[in-house]
Short mmCIF file of C-alpha atoms in Angstrom, two decimals:
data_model
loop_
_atom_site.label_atom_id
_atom_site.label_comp_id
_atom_site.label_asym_id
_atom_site.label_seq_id
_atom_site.Cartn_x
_atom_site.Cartn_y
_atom_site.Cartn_z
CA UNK A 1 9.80 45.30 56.56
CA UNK A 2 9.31 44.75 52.79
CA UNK A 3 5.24 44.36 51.80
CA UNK A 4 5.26 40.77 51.52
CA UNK A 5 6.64 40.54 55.23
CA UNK A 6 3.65 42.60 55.96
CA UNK A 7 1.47 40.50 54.68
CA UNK A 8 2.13 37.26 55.62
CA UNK A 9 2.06 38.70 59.53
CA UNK A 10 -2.07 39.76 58.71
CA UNK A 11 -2.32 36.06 58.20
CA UNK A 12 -0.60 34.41 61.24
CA UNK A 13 -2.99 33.27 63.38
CA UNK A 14 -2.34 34.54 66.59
CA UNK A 15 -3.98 33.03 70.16
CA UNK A 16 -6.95 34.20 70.80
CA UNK A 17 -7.64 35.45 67.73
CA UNK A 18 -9.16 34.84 63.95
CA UNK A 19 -6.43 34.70 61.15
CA UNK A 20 -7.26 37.94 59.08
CA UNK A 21 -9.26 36.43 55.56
CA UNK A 22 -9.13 39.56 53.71
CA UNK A 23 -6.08 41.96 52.89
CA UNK A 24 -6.25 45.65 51.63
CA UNK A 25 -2.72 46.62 49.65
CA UNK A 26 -2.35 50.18 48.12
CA UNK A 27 0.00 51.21 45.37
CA UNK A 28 0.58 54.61 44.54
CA UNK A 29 1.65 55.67 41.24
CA UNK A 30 3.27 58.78 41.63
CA UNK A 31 4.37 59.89 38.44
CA UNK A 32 1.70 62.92 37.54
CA UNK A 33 1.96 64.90 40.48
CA UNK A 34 6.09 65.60 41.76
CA UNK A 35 6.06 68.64 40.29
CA UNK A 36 3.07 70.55 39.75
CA UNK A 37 1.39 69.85 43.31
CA UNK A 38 4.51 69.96 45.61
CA UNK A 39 4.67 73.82 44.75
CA UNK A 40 1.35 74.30 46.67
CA UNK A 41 1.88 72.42 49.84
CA UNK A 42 -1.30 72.45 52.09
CA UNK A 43 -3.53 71.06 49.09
CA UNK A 44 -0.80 68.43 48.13
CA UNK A 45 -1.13 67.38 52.35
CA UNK A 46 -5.24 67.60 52.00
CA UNK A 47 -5.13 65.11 49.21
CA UNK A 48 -2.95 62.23 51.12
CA UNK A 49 -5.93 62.97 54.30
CA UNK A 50 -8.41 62.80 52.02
CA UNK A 51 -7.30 59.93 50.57
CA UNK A 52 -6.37 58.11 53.70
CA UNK A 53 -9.77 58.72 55.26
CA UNK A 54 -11.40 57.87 52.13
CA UNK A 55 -9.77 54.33 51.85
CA UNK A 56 -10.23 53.77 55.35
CA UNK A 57 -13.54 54.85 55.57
CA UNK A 58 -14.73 52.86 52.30
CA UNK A 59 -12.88 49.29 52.38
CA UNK A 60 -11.34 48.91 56.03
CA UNK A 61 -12.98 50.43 58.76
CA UNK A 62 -11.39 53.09 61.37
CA UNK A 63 -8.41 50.07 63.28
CA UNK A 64 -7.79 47.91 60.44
CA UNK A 65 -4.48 47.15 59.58
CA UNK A 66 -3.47 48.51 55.70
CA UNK A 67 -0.03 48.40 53.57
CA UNK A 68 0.18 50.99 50.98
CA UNK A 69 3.32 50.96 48.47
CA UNK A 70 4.65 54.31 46.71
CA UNK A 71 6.25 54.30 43.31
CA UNK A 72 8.13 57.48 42.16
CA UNK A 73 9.66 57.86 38.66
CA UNK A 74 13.30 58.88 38.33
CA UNK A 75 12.78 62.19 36.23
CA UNK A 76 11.41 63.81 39.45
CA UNK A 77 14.49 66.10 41.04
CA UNK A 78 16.20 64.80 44.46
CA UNK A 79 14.64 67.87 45.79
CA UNK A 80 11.31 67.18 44.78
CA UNK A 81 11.67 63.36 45.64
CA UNK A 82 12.64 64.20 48.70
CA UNK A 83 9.91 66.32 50.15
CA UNK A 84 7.32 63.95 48.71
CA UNK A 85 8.85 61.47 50.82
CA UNK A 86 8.60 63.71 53.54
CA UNK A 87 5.24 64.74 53.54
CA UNK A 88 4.00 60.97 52.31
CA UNK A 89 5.81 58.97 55.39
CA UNK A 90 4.44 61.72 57.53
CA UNK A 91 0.75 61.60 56.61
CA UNK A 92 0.67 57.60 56.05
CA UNK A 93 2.81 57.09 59.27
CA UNK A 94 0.60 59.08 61.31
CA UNK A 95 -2.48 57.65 60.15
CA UNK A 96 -1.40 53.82 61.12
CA UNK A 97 -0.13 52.79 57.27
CA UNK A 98 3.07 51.03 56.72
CA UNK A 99 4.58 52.96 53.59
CA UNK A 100 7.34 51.98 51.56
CA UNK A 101 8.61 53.94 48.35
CA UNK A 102 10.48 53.00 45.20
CA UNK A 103 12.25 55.37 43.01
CA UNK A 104 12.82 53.57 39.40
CA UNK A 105 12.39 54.13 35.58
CA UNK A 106 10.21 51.30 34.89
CA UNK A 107 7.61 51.58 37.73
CA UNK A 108 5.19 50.11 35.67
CA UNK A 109 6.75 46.87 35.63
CA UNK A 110 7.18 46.82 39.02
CA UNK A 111 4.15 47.55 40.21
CA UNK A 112 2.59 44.38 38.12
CA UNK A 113 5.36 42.46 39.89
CA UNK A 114 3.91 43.76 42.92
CA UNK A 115 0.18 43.17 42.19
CA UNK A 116 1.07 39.22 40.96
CA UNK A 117 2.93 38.79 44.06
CA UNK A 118 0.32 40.03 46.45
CA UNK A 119 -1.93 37.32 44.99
CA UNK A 120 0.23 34.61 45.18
CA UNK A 121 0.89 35.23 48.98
CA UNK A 122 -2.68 35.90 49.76
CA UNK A 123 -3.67 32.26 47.79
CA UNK A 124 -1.16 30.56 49.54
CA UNK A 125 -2.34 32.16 53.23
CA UNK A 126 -5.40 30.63 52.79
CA UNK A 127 -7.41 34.01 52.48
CA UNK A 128 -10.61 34.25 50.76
CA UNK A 129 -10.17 38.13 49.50
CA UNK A 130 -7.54 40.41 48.06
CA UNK A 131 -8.51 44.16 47.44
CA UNK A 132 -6.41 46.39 45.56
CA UNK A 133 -6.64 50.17 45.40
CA UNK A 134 -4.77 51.75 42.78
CA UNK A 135 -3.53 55.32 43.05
CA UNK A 136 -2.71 56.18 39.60
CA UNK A 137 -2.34 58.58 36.45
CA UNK A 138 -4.13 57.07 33.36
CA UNK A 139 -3.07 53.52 33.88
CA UNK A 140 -5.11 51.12 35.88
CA UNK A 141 -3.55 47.74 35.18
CA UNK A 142 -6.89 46.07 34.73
CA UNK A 143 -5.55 43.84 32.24
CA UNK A 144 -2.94 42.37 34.71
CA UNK A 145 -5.55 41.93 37.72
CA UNK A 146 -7.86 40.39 34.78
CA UNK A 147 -5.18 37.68 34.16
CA UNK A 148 -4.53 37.28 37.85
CA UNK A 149 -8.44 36.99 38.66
CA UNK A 150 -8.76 34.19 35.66
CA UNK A 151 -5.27 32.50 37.65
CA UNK A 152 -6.87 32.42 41.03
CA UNK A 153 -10.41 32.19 40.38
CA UNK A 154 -11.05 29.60 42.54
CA UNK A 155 -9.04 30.80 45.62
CA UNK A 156 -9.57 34.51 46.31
CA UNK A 157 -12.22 36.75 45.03
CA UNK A 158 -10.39 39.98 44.16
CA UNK A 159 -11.59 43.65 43.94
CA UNK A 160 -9.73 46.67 42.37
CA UNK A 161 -10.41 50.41 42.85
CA UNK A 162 -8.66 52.89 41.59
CA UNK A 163 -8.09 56.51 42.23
CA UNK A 164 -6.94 58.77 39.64
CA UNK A 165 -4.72 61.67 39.35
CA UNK A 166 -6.25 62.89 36.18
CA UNK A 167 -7.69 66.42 36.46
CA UNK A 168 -11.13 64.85 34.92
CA UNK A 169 -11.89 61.03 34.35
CA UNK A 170 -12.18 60.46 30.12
CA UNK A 171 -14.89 58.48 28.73
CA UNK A 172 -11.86 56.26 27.44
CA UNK A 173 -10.66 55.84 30.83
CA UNK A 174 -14.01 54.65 32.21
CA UNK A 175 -14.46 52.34 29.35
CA UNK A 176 -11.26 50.77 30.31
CA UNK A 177 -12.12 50.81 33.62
CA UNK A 178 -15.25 48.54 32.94
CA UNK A 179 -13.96 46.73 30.42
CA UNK A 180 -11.31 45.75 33.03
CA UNK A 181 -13.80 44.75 35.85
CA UNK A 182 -12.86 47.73 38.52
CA UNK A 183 -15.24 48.09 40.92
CA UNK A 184 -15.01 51.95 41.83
CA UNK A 185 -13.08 54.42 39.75
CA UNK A 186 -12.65 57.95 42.05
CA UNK A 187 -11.61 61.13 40.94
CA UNK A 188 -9.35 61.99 43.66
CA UNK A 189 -9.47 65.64 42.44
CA UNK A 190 -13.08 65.75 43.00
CA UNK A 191 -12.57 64.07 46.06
CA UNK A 192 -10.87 66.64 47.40
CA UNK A 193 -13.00 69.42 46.11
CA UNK A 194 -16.24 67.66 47.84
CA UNK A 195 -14.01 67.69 51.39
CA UNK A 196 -12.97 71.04 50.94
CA UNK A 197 -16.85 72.29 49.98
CA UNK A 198 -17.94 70.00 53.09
CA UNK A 199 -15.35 71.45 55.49
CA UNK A 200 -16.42 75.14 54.27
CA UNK A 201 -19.43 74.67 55.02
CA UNK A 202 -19.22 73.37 58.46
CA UNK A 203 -16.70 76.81 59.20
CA UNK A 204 -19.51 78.98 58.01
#
């Protein structure tokens, strides 16, 4: 089932119950980390459960239903593609996600193909909010979810978070960040180190 499939299920109204009014899509950027953190397996799998959690646990709640995309650029080996994949389906599947990758060149075009057609689907379900986290490197397509807030303005109110790869979060990248109207912007390295520090301390 492709994401926009997805999607417009969340909105049928079903008997019995409330058509969902808010959707929650992810898209994962996967560029900065096929090689360096598939080497050094258990901390790659902490950082999809701490992200998981995380998402849940900030913008969902425990049950509710999620869709998370995964982009993967082509320079990554087969090999290394492959046990991504592996470990990504795994964590996602097993947490309740619906997870589908791509493997192209330009993932950045995609992904704002992605974002613009989230929107429209959302607008035309009749829901009143779309919120879209970002995993991602440096880039946080603000300007393309500042041209779709100015489209839909009057239809959906629409949040962006992002999560980034980056070792440490630049003063440029927060200014863009700002400038580009996300609401949170999370270290996810630091998000792991805090888990790991909390998790210590409870062994001890």
């Amino acid at each position: 089932m492709d994401l926009f499939k997805y999607l417009g299920k969340l909105f049928e109204k079903k008997p019995g119950k409330r058509p969902y009014k808010r959707v929650v899509a992810v898209f994962i950027d996967n560029h900065n980390v096929e090689n360096a953190e598939l080497d050094n397996g258990v901390r790659y799998l902490v950082k999809w459960a701490t992200l998981i959690s995380d998402i849940k646990r900030r913008y969902l709640g425990s049950n509710a239903p999620i869709w998370a995309s995964a982009y993967t650029r082509e320079h990554g080996s087969e090999e290394v593609v492959e046990r991504w994949k592996e470990s990504a389906l795994k964590y996602w599947a097993n947490h309740g996600y619906q997870l589908h990758t791509y493997r192209k060149k330009d993932i950045d075009s995609l992904i704002v193909g992605d974002l613009w057609r989230s929107a429209a689907l959302a607008a035309e379900a009749n829901a009143t909010d779309l919120h879209l986290v970002l995993v991602s490197g440096d880039g946080l397509f603000a300007d393309t979810v500042k041209k779709i807030r100015e489209q839909y303005q009057d239809r959906l109110r629409i949040k962006l978070n992002v999560y980034s790869w980056m070792p440490s979060l630049s003063w440029k990248l927060k200014a863009e960040a700002r400038k580009g109207g996300v609401h949170d912007l999370t270290s996810l390295k630091n998000l792991v180190a805090k888990k790991t520090r909390v998790s210590n301390r409870r062994a001890s």
